[in-house]
Tab-separated table of C-alpha atoms and ligand atoms in Angstrom:
chain	number	residue	atom	x	y	z
A	1	UNK	CA	-21.130	119.553	224.279
A	2	UNK	CA	-17.734	118.299	225.557
A	3	UNK	CA	-14.391	119.800	225.372
A	4	UNK	CA	-13.296	116.612	223.666
A	5	UNK	CA	-15.757	116.938	220.918
A	6	UNK	CA	-15.095	117.987	217.238
A	7	UNK	CA	-17.276	120.083	215.022
A	8	UNK	CA	-16.458	119.744	211.279
A	9	UNK	CA	-17.490	122.407	209.028
A	10	UNK	CA	-17.449	121.850	205.169
A	11	UNK	CA	-17.299	125.009	203.345
A	12	UNK	CA	-15.139	128.068	204.150
A	13	UNK	CA	-17.610	130.629	203.127
A	14	UNK	CA	-19.745	133.033	205.036
A	15	UNK	CA	-22.051	130.422	206.705
A	16	UNK	CA	-19.103	128.256	207.690
A	17	UNK	CA	-16.981	131.280	209.079
A	18	UNK	CA	-20.174	132.566	211.072
A	19	UNK	CA	-20.915	129.174	212.466
A	20	UNK	CA	-17.207	128.717	213.705
A	21	UNK	CA	-17.164	131.948	215.471
A	22	UNK	CA	-20.626	131.540	217.022
A	23	UNK	CA	-19.292	128.232	218.528
A	24	UNK	CA	-16.467	129.965	220.225
A	25	UNK	CA	-18.681	132.993	221.277
A	26	UNK	CA	-21.115	130.473	222.809
A	27	UNK	CA	-18.280	129.057	224.830
A	28	UNK	CA	-17.599	125.718	222.968
A	29	UNK	CA	-14.036	124.732	223.786
A	30	UNK	CA	-13.813	121.546	221.620
A	31	UNK	CA	-12.122	121.370	218.285
A	32	UNK	CA	-13.543	123.375	215.385
A	33	UNK	CA	-12.222	122.682	211.927
A	34	UNK	CA	-13.312	124.117	208.542
A	35	UNK	CA	-12.484	122.551	205.277
A	36	UNK	CA	-12.541	124.937	202.323
A	37	UNK	CA	-11.801	123.929	198.684
A	38	UNK	CA	-10.750	127.599	197.778
A	39	UNK	CA	-7.214	128.452	198.579
A	40	UNK	CA	-8.371	131.733	200.545
A	41	UNK	CA	-9.622	131.977	204.096
A	42	UNK	CA	-13.242	132.987	204.290
A	43	UNK	CA	-13.877	136.241	202.351
A	44	UNK	CA	-16.857	138.340	201.534
A	45	UNK	CA	-18.503	137.594	198.092
A	46	UNK	CA	-20.864	140.897	197.634
A	47	UNK	CA	-17.947	143.108	196.827
A	48	UNK	CA	-16.822	140.977	194.144
A	49	UNK	CA	-19.481	142.334	191.759
A	50	UNK	CA	-19.159	145.891	193.277
A	51	UNK	CA	-16.079	147.548	194.814
A	52	UNK	CA	-13.543	144.788	193.921
A	53	UNK	CA	-14.846	144.539	190.312
A	54	UNK	CA	-14.816	148.394	189.870
A	55	UNK	CA	-11.161	148.352	191.123
A	56	UNK	CA	-11.971	150.301	194.384
A	57	UNK	CA	-11.072	147.665	196.839
A	58	UNK	CA	-7.977	145.653	197.179
A	59	UNK	CA	-8.187	141.904	197.887
A	60	UNK	CA	-6.964	142.351	201.492
A	61	UNK	CA	-10.148	144.224	202.364
A	62	UNK	CA	-12.500	141.233	201.398
A	63	UNK	CA	-11.389	138.945	204.295
A	64	UNK	CA	-13.596	138.563	207.334
A	65	UNK	CA	-10.530	138.004	209.664
A	66	UNK	CA	-6.726	137.735	209.570
A	67	UNK	CA	-5.121	134.281	209.742
A	68	UNK	CA	-4.066	135.001	213.218
A	69	UNK	CA	-7.624	135.816	214.424
A	70	UNK	CA	-8.622	132.325	213.316
A	71	UNK	CA	-5.523	131.005	215.257
A	72	UNK	CA	-6.346	132.908	218.391
A	73	UNK	CA	-9.843	131.560	218.385
A	74	UNK	CA	-8.402	127.894	217.772
A	75	UNK	CA	-10.406	127.583	214.681
A	76	UNK	CA	-8.511	125.149	212.172
A	77	UNK	CA	-8.700	126.191	208.635
A	78	UNK	CA	-7.927	123.395	206.181
A	79	UNK	CA	-7.964	125.317	202.890
A	80	UNK	CA	-7.376	124.177	199.281
A	81	UNK	CA	-8.975	120.989	200.692
A	82	UNK	CA	-11.992	119.437	198.960
A	83	UNK	CA	-14.047	117.053	201.179
A	84	UNK	CA	-14.666	114.112	198.801
A	85	UNK	CA	-17.235	112.252	200.899
A	86	UNK	CA	-18.819	111.673	204.151
A	87	UNK	CA	-19.808	108.548	206.234
A	88	UNK	CA	-22.538	109.592	208.547
A	89	UNK	CA	-22.504	106.178	210.257
A	90	UNK	CA	-18.901	106.350	211.287
A	91	UNK	CA	-18.774	110.205	211.566
A	92	UNK	CA	-15.994	110.591	209.038
A	93	UNK	CA	-15.266	113.245	206.372
A	94	UNK	CA	-13.045	112.150	203.637
A	95	UNK	CA	-10.338	114.201	201.841
A	96	UNK	CA	-7.892	113.244	199.214
A	97	UNK	CA	-4.328	112.026	200.336
A	98	UNK	CA	-5.101	112.386	203.907
A	99	UNK	CA	-6.546	110.384	206.830
A	100	UNK	CA	-10.270	110.832	207.383
A	101	UNK	CA	-11.199	113.157	210.025
A	102	UNK	CA	-13.819	112.221	212.760
A	103	UNK	CA	-16.554	114.652	213.810
A	104	UNK	CA	-19.132	114.600	216.502
A	105	UNK	CA	-21.172	117.314	214.769
A	106	UNK	CA	-21.013	118.281	211.107
A	107	UNK	CA	-22.130	121.523	209.305
A	108	UNK	CA	-22.712	121.369	205.637
A	109	UNK	CA	-21.862	125.072	204.390
A	110	UNK	CA	-20.957	124.343	200.829
A	111	UNK	CA	-22.817	126.937	199.065
A	112	UNK	CA	-23.416	126.632	195.314
A	113	UNK	CA	-21.767	126.750	192.066
A	114	UNK	CA	-22.807	129.030	189.090
A	115	UNK	CA	-25.038	127.273	186.602
A	116	UNK	CA	-23.260	126.586	183.305
A	117	UNK	CA	-25.109	127.264	180.011
A	118	UNK	CA	-25.017	123.933	178.208
A	119	UNK	CA	-25.175	125.357	174.628
A	120	UNK	CA	-22.801	125.033	171.609
A	121	UNK	CA	-19.547	127.112	172.149
A	122	UNK	CA	-20.021	126.858	176.022
A	123	UNK	CA	-16.448	125.746	176.573
A	124	UNK	CA	-14.736	128.593	174.676
A	125	UNK	CA	-12.136	130.655	176.381
A	126	UNK	CA	-13.325	134.151	177.270
A	127	UNK	CA	-16.576	132.936	178.953
A	128	UNK	CA	-16.605	133.792	182.648
A	129	UNK	CA	-18.684	132.886	185.621
A	130	UNK	CA	-18.719	134.878	188.831
A	131	UNK	CA	-18.561	133.072	192.253
A	132	UNK	CA	-15.174	133.322	193.521
A	133	UNK	CA	-12.256	135.792	194.105
A	134	UNK	CA	-10.362	134.282	191.257
A	135	UNK	CA	-13.458	134.677	188.977
A	136	UNK	CA	-13.634	138.345	189.992
A	137	UNK	CA	-9.973	139.034	189.416
A	138	UNK	CA	-10.355	137.455	185.909
A	139	UNK	CA	-13.298	139.456	185.124
A	140	UNK	CA	-11.937	142.596	186.482
A	141	UNK	CA	-9.087	142.462	183.904
A	142	UNK	CA	-11.565	142.593	181.088
A	143	UNK	CA	-13.022	145.781	182.385
A	144	UNK	CA	-10.910	148.137	180.162
A	145	UNK	CA	-12.219	151.424	178.673
A	146	UNK	CA	-13.769	150.698	175.364
A	147	UNK	CA	-13.635	146.967	175.587
A	148	UNK	CA	-16.679	144.948	174.593
A	149	UNK	CA	-18.307	142.832	177.319
A	150	UNK	CA	-21.392	140.701	176.973
A	151	UNK	CA	-23.371	139.665	180.177
A	152	UNK	CA	-25.790	136.797	179.901
A	153	UNK	CA	-28.601	137.180	182.468
A	154	UNK	CA	-29.954	140.391	184.092
A	155	UNK	CA	-30.385	138.908	187.569
A	156	UNK	CA	-28.637	140.888	190.336
A	157	UNK	CA	-25.299	139.573	189.558
A	158	UNK	CA	-25.528	140.325	185.823
A	159	UNK	CA	-26.822	143.844	186.659
A	160	UNK	CA	-24.215	144.454	189.146
A	161	UNK	CA	-21.429	143.372	186.596
A	162	UNK	CA	-22.955	145.539	184.042
A	163	UNK	CA	-22.956	148.500	186.534
A	164	UNK	CA	-19.283	147.866	187.482
A	165	UNK	CA	-18.394	147.646	183.811
A	166	UNK	CA	-19.921	151.124	182.942
A	167	UNK	CA	-18.000	152.537	185.846
A	168	UNK	CA	-14.894	151.433	184.046
A	169	UNK	CA	-16.110	152.674	180.798
A	170	UNK	CA	-16.418	149.193	179.250
A	171	UNK	CA	-19.192	148.822	176.615
A	172	UNK	CA	-21.688	146.216	177.982
A	173	UNK	CA	-24.675	144.445	176.239
A	174	UNK	CA	-26.769	142.514	178.494
A	175	UNK	CA	-29.000	139.678	177.118
A	176	UNK	CA	-31.951	138.510	179.392
A	177	UNK	CA	-34.374	135.910	178.280
A	178	UNK	CA	-37.284	137.328	180.546
A	179	UNK	CA	-38.896	140.554	179.812
A	180	UNK	CA	-37.437	142.475	182.624
A	181	UNK	CA	-34.097	142.445	184.923
A	182	UNK	CA	-34.224	140.829	188.231
A	183	UNK	CA	-37.667	139.494	187.357
A	184	UNK	CA	-37.175	136.333	189.539
A	185	UNK	CA	-37.081	138.186	192.734
A	186	UNK	CA	-38.826	141.497	192.074
A	187	UNK	CA	-42.087	142.615	190.365
A	188	UNK	CA	-42.369	144.659	187.194
A	189	UNK	CA	-42.084	148.097	189.251
A	190	UNK	CA	-38.612	147.327	190.108
A	191	UNK	CA	-37.691	145.796	186.699
A	192	UNK	CA	-38.826	148.586	184.673
A	193	UNK	CA	-37.141	151.253	186.934
A	194	UNK	CA	-33.786	149.329	186.880
A	195	UNK	CA	-34.028	148.695	183.128
A	196	UNK	CA	-34.323	152.525	182.526
A	197	UNK	CA	-31.490	153.172	184.830
A	198	UNK	CA	-29.214	150.812	182.984
A	199	UNK	CA	-30.148	152.168	179.825
A	200	UNK	CA	-29.563	155.670	180.910
A	201	UNK	CA	-26.023	154.699	181.866
A	202	UNK	CA	-25.184	153.234	178.595
A	203	UNK	CA	-26.027	149.672	179.109
A	204	UNK	CA	-27.357	147.995	175.978
A	205	UNK	CA	-30.050	145.939	177.699
A	206	UNK	CA	-31.753	143.473	175.401
A	207	UNK	CA	-34.762	141.937	177.044
A	208	UNK	CA	-36.645	138.732	175.878
A	209	UNK	CA	-33.297	137.625	174.267
A	210	UNK	CA	-32.292	134.217	175.416
A	211	UNK	CA	-29.019	132.754	174.338
A	212	UNK	CA	-28.494	129.942	171.908
A	213	UNK	CA	-24.889	129.689	170.953
A	214	UNK	CA	-21.419	131.273	171.632
A	215	UNK	CA	-19.374	131.756	168.593
A	216	UNK	CA	-15.672	132.252	167.898
A	217	UNK	CA	-12.608	130.103	166.782
A	218	UNK	CA	-10.243	129.869	169.593
A	219	UNK	CA	-11.832	132.495	171.804
A	220	UNK	CA	-15.522	133.747	172.356
A	221	UNK	CA	-16.259	136.378	169.723
A	222	UNK	CA	-19.932	136.703	169.890
A	223	UNK	CA	-23.288	135.366	171.059
A	224	UNK	CA	-26.204	134.306	168.920
A	225	UNK	CA	-29.625	134.809	170.730
A	226	UNK	CA	-32.602	132.510	170.445
A	227	UNK	CA	-34.152	134.981	168.014
A	228	UNK	CA	-31.039	134.589	165.720
A	229	UNK	CA	-29.629	137.911	166.491
A	230	UNK	CA	-25.666	138.087	166.820
A	231	UNK	CA	-23.836	140.211	169.315
A	232	UNK	CA	-20.168	140.715	168.978
A	233	UNK	CA	-17.982	140.733	172.120
A	234	UNK	CA	-14.429	140.275	173.482
A	235	UNK	CA	-15.659	138.312	176.519
A	236	UNK	CA	-18.797	137.020	178.245
A	237	UNK	CA	-19.879	136.980	181.913
A	238	UNK	CA	-22.720	134.476	182.511
A	239	UNK	CA	-24.904	135.030	185.446
A	240	UNK	CA	-27.793	132.734	185.317
A	241	UNK	CA	-28.037	131.629	188.920
A	242	UNK	CA	-26.277	128.995	191.097
A	243	UNK	CA	-27.084	125.268	191.834
A	244	UNK	CA	-26.589	124.118	195.366
A	245	UNK	CA	-23.309	122.125	195.947
A	246	UNK	CA	-24.848	118.860	196.879
A	247	UNK	CA	-22.845	116.199	194.753
A	248	UNK	CA	-20.736	115.751	197.903
A	249	UNK	CA	-23.742	114.055	199.458
A	250	UNK	CA	-24.234	111.281	196.974
A	251	UNK	CA	-24.332	107.900	198.713
A	252	UNK	CA	-25.222	109.466	202.119
A	253	UNK	CA	-28.626	109.141	203.713
A	254	UNK	CA	-28.831	113.005	203.769
A	255	UNK	CA	-32.007	114.212	202.177
A	256	UNK	CA	-31.533	116.480	199.155
A	257	UNK	CA	-34.093	118.367	197.120
A	258	UNK	CA	-33.198	121.682	195.702
A	259	UNK	CA	-30.459	121.979	198.257
A	260	UNK	CA	-29.909	120.029	201.568
A	261	UNK	CA	-33.297	119.634	203.407
A	262	UNK	CA	-33.165	120.932	206.834
A	263	UNK	CA	-35.881	121.896	209.467
A	264	UNK	CA	-36.249	124.986	211.373
A	265	UNK	CA	-33.395	124.186	213.651
A	266	UNK	CA	-31.044	123.759	210.705
A	267	UNK	CA	-30.897	119.848	211.204
A	268	UNK	CA	-30.875	117.494	208.308
A	269	UNK	CA	-32.713	114.148	208.711
A	270	UNK	CA	-29.340	112.571	209.939
A	271	UNK	CA	-28.483	113.211	213.559
A	272	UNK	CA	-25.767	115.606	214.421
A	273	UNK	CA	-25.610	116.827	210.699
A	274	UNK	CA	-26.846	120.337	210.071
A	275	UNK	CA	-26.755	122.694	206.848
A	276	UNK	CA	-26.809	126.490	206.464
A	277	UNK	CA	-26.436	129.183	203.920
A	278	UNK	CA	-27.006	129.033	200.119
A	279	UNK	CA	-27.162	125.242	200.066
A	280	UNK	CA	-29.880	124.740	202.861
A	281	UNK	CA	-33.326	124.327	201.802
A	282	UNK	CA	-35.223	124.849	205.106
A	283	UNK	CA	-38.536	124.842	206.707
A	284	UNK	CA	-39.723	128.393	207.506
A	285	UNK	CA	-42.261	127.990	210.258
A	286	UNK	CA	-43.949	131.459	209.573
A	287	UNK	CA	-44.255	131.033	205.922
A	288	UNK	CA	-45.154	127.385	206.457
A	289	UNK	CA	-43.155	126.209	203.431
A	290	UNK	CA	-39.601	125.615	202.575
A	291	UNK	CA	-37.122	128.279	201.143
A	292	UNK	CA	-33.798	128.261	199.967
A	293	UNK	CA	-32.140	131.791	200.082
A	294	UNK	CA	-28.991	132.790	198.321
A	295	UNK	CA	-28.176	135.936	200.257
A	296	UNK	CA	-25.679	137.105	202.505
A	297	UNK	CA	-27.714	137.843	205.636
A	298	UNK	CA	-29.265	134.438	205.578
A	299	UNK	CA	-25.744	132.537	205.300
A	300	UNK	CA	-24.487	134.630	208.231
A	301	UNK	CA	-27.645	134.113	210.544
A	302	UNK	CA	-28.326	130.618	209.646
A	303	UNK	CA	-24.718	129.573	210.206
A	304	UNK	CA	-24.942	131.144	213.596
A	305	UNK	CA	-28.236	129.464	214.582
A	306	UNK	CA	-26.844	126.042	213.372
A	307	UNK	CA	-23.949	126.406	215.534
A	308	UNK	CA	-26.095	127.485	218.637
A	309	UNK	CA	-28.389	124.488	217.932
A	310	UNK	CA	-25.350	122.001	217.881
A	311	UNK	CA	-24.766	123.244	221.341
A	312	UNK	CA	-28.342	122.386	222.399
A	313	UNK	CA	-29.942	125.805	222.310
A	314	UNK	CA	-33.134	124.680	220.333
A	315	UNK	CA	-33.349	128.001	218.556
A	316	UNK	CA	-35.897	128.253	215.867
A	317	UNK	CA	-34.717	129.918	212.652
A	318	UNK	CA	-37.612	132.135	211.216
A	319	UNK	CA	-36.057	135.387	210.018
A	320	UNK	CA	-37.577	137.923	207.661
A	321	UNK	CA	-35.214	137.485	204.594
A	322	UNK	CA	-33.083	140.409	203.688
A	323	UNK	CA	-31.217	141.167	200.549
A	324	UNK	CA	-29.535	144.101	198.916
A	325	UNK	CA	-27.957	145.058	195.612
A	326	UNK	CA	-25.821	148.019	194.615
A	327	UNK	CA	-26.079	149.263	191.137
A	328	UNK	CA	-24.695	152.791	190.149
A	329	UNK	CA	-25.719	155.065	192.875
A	330	UNK	CA	-28.777	153.000	193.782
A	331	UNK	CA	-28.999	150.712	196.710
A	332	UNK	CA	-31.939	148.239	196.340
A	333	UNK	CA	-32.897	146.493	199.432
A	334	UNK	CA	-35.580	143.741	199.872
A	335	UNK	CA	-37.028	142.759	203.386
A	336	UNK	CA	-39.390	139.636	203.246
A	337	UNK	CA	-40.403	137.620	200.268
A	338	UNK	CA	-42.239	138.712	197.427
A	339	UNK	CA	-44.609	135.775	196.277
A	340	UNK	CA	-45.466	135.603	192.698
A	341	UNK	CA	-49.270	135.634	192.632
A	342	UNK	CA	-51.761	137.934	191.549
A	343	UNK	CA	-53.266	138.793	194.976
A	344	UNK	CA	-50.122	140.811	195.995
A	345	UNK	CA	-50.693	144.610	195.838
A	346	UNK	CA	-48.382	147.375	196.666
A	347	UNK	CA	-48.293	150.900	197.793
A	348	UNK	CA	-45.410	153.312	197.321
A	349	UNK	CA	-43.587	156.049	199.432
A	350	UNK	CA	-41.355	158.410	197.698
A	351	UNK	CA	-41.146	158.457	193.861
A	352	UNK	CA	-39.226	157.088	190.935
A	353	UNK	CA	-38.330	160.677	189.923
A	354	UNK	CA	-36.638	161.184	193.216
A	355	UNK	CA	-34.787	157.929	192.815
A	356	UNK	CA	-35.595	157.200	196.392
A	357	UNK	CA	-38.652	155.197	197.190
A	358	UNK	CA	-40.247	152.344	199.154
A	359	UNK	CA	-42.648	149.587	197.754
A	360	UNK	CA	-44.733	147.897	200.460
A	361	UNK	CA	-46.223	144.738	199.161
A	362	UNK	CA	-49.257	143.299	200.935
A	363	UNK	CA	-51.515	140.446	200.520
A	364	UNK	CA	-55.087	141.186	202.019
A	365	UNK	CA	-53.581	144.021	204.061
A	366	UNK	CA	-50.933	141.919	205.587
A	367	UNK	CA	-47.473	143.185	204.410
A	368	UNK	CA	-45.134	140.495	203.000
A	369	UNK	CA	-42.240	142.452	201.633
A	370	UNK	CA	-40.774	145.970	201.687
A	371	UNK	CA	-38.498	147.244	199.067
A	372	UNK	CA	-36.266	150.212	199.355
A	373	UNK	CA	-34.324	152.004	196.691
A	374	UNK	CA	-32.087	154.683	198.425
A	375	UNK	CA	-34.777	154.897	201.219
A	376	UNK	CA	-33.685	152.402	203.902
A	377	UNK	CA	-35.188	153.422	207.057
A	378	UNK	CA	-38.888	152.992	206.340
A	379	UNK	CA	-38.411	149.537	204.697
A	380	UNK	CA	-36.425	148.420	207.689
A	381	UNK	CA	-39.060	149.695	210.014
A	382	UNK	CA	-41.587	147.520	208.293
A	383	UNK	CA	-39.690	144.167	209.266
A	384	UNK	CA	-41.824	144.090	212.491
A	385	UNK	CA	-44.985	144.220	210.368
A	386	UNK	CA	-43.850	141.459	208.148
A	387	UNK	CA	-42.812	139.294	211.047
A	388	UNK	CA	-46.021	139.736	213.002
A	389	UNK	CA	-48.257	139.370	210.167
A	390	UNK	CA	-50.661	142.045	211.663
A	391	UNK	CA	-53.126	143.891	209.438
A	392	UNK	CA	-52.234	147.274	208.317
A	393	UNK	CA	-53.985	150.065	206.224
A	394	UNK	CA	-52.047	150.353	203.125
A	395	UNK	CA	-52.834	154.057	202.907
A	396	UNK	CA	-50.711	154.525	206.011
A	397	UNK	CA	-47.862	152.922	204.460
A	398	UNK	CA	-47.980	155.254	201.519
A	399	UNK	CA	-48.433	158.268	203.805
A	400	UNK	CA	-44.934	159.756	204.264
A	401	UNK	CA	-45.945	161.475	207.477
A	402	UNK	CA	-46.854	158.406	209.240
A	403	UNK	CA	-43.941	156.784	211.183
A	404	UNK	CA	-43.688	153.248	210.476
A	405	UNK	CA	-41.853	152.095	213.535
A	406	UNK	CA	-44.528	153.820	215.602
A	407	UNK	CA	-47.312	152.299	213.512
A	408	UNK	CA	-45.784	148.830	213.922
A	409	UNK	CA	-45.440	149.135	217.463
A	410	UNK	CA	-49.132	150.212	218.029
A	411	UNK	CA	-50.571	147.649	215.660
A	412	UNK	CA	-48.574	144.791	217.164
A	413	UNK	CA	-49.620	145.944	220.752
A	414	UNK	CA	-53.234	146.156	219.787
A	415	UNK	CA	-53.062	142.875	218.192
A	416	UNK	CA	-51.627	141.183	221.340
A	417	UNK	CA	-54.241	142.827	223.651
A	418	UNK	CA	-56.992	141.406	221.054
A	419	UNK	CA	-55.522	137.926	221.224
A	420	UNK	CA	-55.197	137.958	225.138
A	421	UNK	CA	-58.852	139.137	225.272
A	422	UNK	CA	-59.862	136.300	222.897
A	423	UNK	CA	-58.032	133.791	225.024
A	424	UNK	CA	-59.736	134.940	228.127
A	425	UNK	CA	-63.243	134.677	226.615
B	501	LIG	C1	-20.458	138.096	193.308
B	501	LIG	C2	-21.425	137.914	194.250
B	501	LIG	C3	-22.125	139.035	194.792
B	501	LIG	C4	-23.042	138.929	195.735
B	501	LIG	N1	-23.748	140.040	196.158
B	501	LIG	C5	-24.729	139.955	197.136
B	501	LIG	C6	-25.395	141.097	197.656
B	501	LIG	O1	-25.235	142.189	197.125
B	501	LIG	N2	-26.376	140.924	198.559
B	501	LIG	C7	-26.508	139.622	199.052
B	501	LIG	O2	-27.575	139.482	199.917
B	501	LIG	N3	-26.024	138.611	198.760
B	501	LIG	C8	-24.987	138.573	197.849
B	501	LIG	N4	-24.279	137.530	197.426
B	501	LIG	C9	-24.719	136.259	197.924
B	501	LIG	C10	-23.937	135.746	199.212
B	501	LIG	O3	-22.515	136.226	199.010
B	501	LIG	C11	-23.981	134.374	199.367
B	501	LIG	O4	-25.484	134.182	199.817
B	501	LIG	C12	-23.250	133.947	200.484
B	501	LIG	O5	-21.847	134.053	200.290
B	501	LIG	C13	-23.289	132.465	200.803
B	501	LIG	O6	-22.694	131.930	201.628
B	501	LIG	P1	-22.334	130.335	201.974
B	501	LIG	O7	-21.361	130.187	203.173
B	501	LIG	O8	-23.790	129.742	202.089
B	501	LIG	O9	-21.759	129.739	200.564
B	501	LIG	P2	-20.415	130.127	199.758
B	501	LIG	O10	-20.126	131.601	200.162
B	501	LIG	O11	-20.555	129.700	198.479
B	501	LIG	O12	-19.374	129.254	200.555
B	501	LIG	C14	-19.239	127.880	200.447
B	501	LIG	C15	-17.834	127.445	200.328
B	501	LIG	O13	-17.891	126.051	200.429
B	501	LIG	C16	-16.821	125.435	199.483
B	501	LIG	N5	-16.972	124.057	199.183
B	501	LIG	C17	-18.073	123.688	198.384
B	501	LIG	N6	-17.962	122.246	198.436
B	501	LIG	C18	-16.910	122.009	199.155
B	501	LIG	C19	-16.292	120.614	199.469
B	501	LIG	N7	-16.810	119.558	199.090
B	501	LIG	N8	-15.197	120.680	200.222
B	501	LIG	C20	-14.664	121.764	200.694
B	501	LIG	N9	-15.175	123.067	200.399
B	501	LIG	C21	-16.324	123.186	199.763
B	501	LIG	C22	-16.840	126.403	198.284
B	501	LIG	O14	-15.676	126.529	197.544
B	501	LIG	C23	-17.227	127.730	198.973
B	501	LIG	O15	-15.904	128.360	199.257
B	501	LIG	C24	-23.480	137.591	196.366
B	501	LIG	C25	-22.759	136.555	195.837
B	501	LIG	C26	-21.637	136.728	194.791
B	501	LIG	C27	-20.965	135.404	194.313
């Protein structure tokens, strides 16, 4: 790419930030401009439902870089600026009350917005959603000792908000339509373990309770569940997932289907237009299907790969997905992807009683996902087994005396020798 070229990045979140810095690290000397509709420079979202919500971190700690660090890297931040439209033929992005901006390469790193609950009372004051720093600051004010909070949804955001609320001695009821917490990402083992942990810490966790109505006159005062039960509260936090922010692409030829469709090089169907992060629905060459991942590690890495591919590196993006969640004194981590089918089996290292364990999930002896609760090292070591797809004896995974790193090394080496032998025949 030439010094005279411009890379425009829409979205001043993690993927946009990571892409901009990767362009500079890789030696791109042209113009880099990030448009962000939030007023703040890029900041870290995970602490919003953890340290920041518990009042342990100040706002300043959330930012990836100082303003001057962006200046030094000649990364232009145009904050509080919403991109209203794109003309992919003329290579222009449109913003209100300003001249359109020309780009040579465009990265769509627009993330997603919390899904709203379209039910009666849904517009009452006192109902919060958590995505931004402003949202977290508003929710933080609610977490007072003795206050009554109701959380809708026991996904990881809802569970983290409940844990933060308990840390601040707020009464919290969680209503979840499914039969277990975090059931979309994890199996019954993790769901049951975390349900018990939440209840032991005083969370009033109601499973199988969908929400049908918010009630209150001028402010939310309660929630009616689909079973007709009423729960009183002073405020509500809804955490029922996000919808990818694709409305900007209406009228453009960029293909959208549960996010922006990109290939394994982060390219959309339109030349010079890329997408990364929560909004990208990408082709994973190892999984042989599309996935859209709403996690930190993916946003950071995919942003960087998109940037390098703009520079012509032709880098295939095929990571083992990684995700973590902190609730109480428990760190939950997932490497890989847990398919929802009956042929998945698992073995365990450690125990629920110790509150430190691994679960290794496998399909026909090929490990697809490794979970850690307060037991990081062994799950991390399993990443190579997941990426390589080699066969492994589940009993060895369960045996705490077996070093998984060494096991992975020997199995992968043996597999390579076998493959080389087969090629020579
Ligand atoms: C409270 C919370 C806790 C989390 N905790 C964890 C965790 O523990 N572990 C984990 O793995 N992940 C966690 N995540 C997820 C992780 O933070 C996200 O995956 C990551 O931030 C996604 O980055 P992104 O850049 O793709 O999108 P975003 O961070 O959403 O950034 C996109 C930005 O684009 C802006 N934008 C959108 N449209 C436009 C437009 N038209 N013009 C200009 N700007 C626009 C948005 O306002 C936003 O600022 C958490 C997320 C939240 C909200």
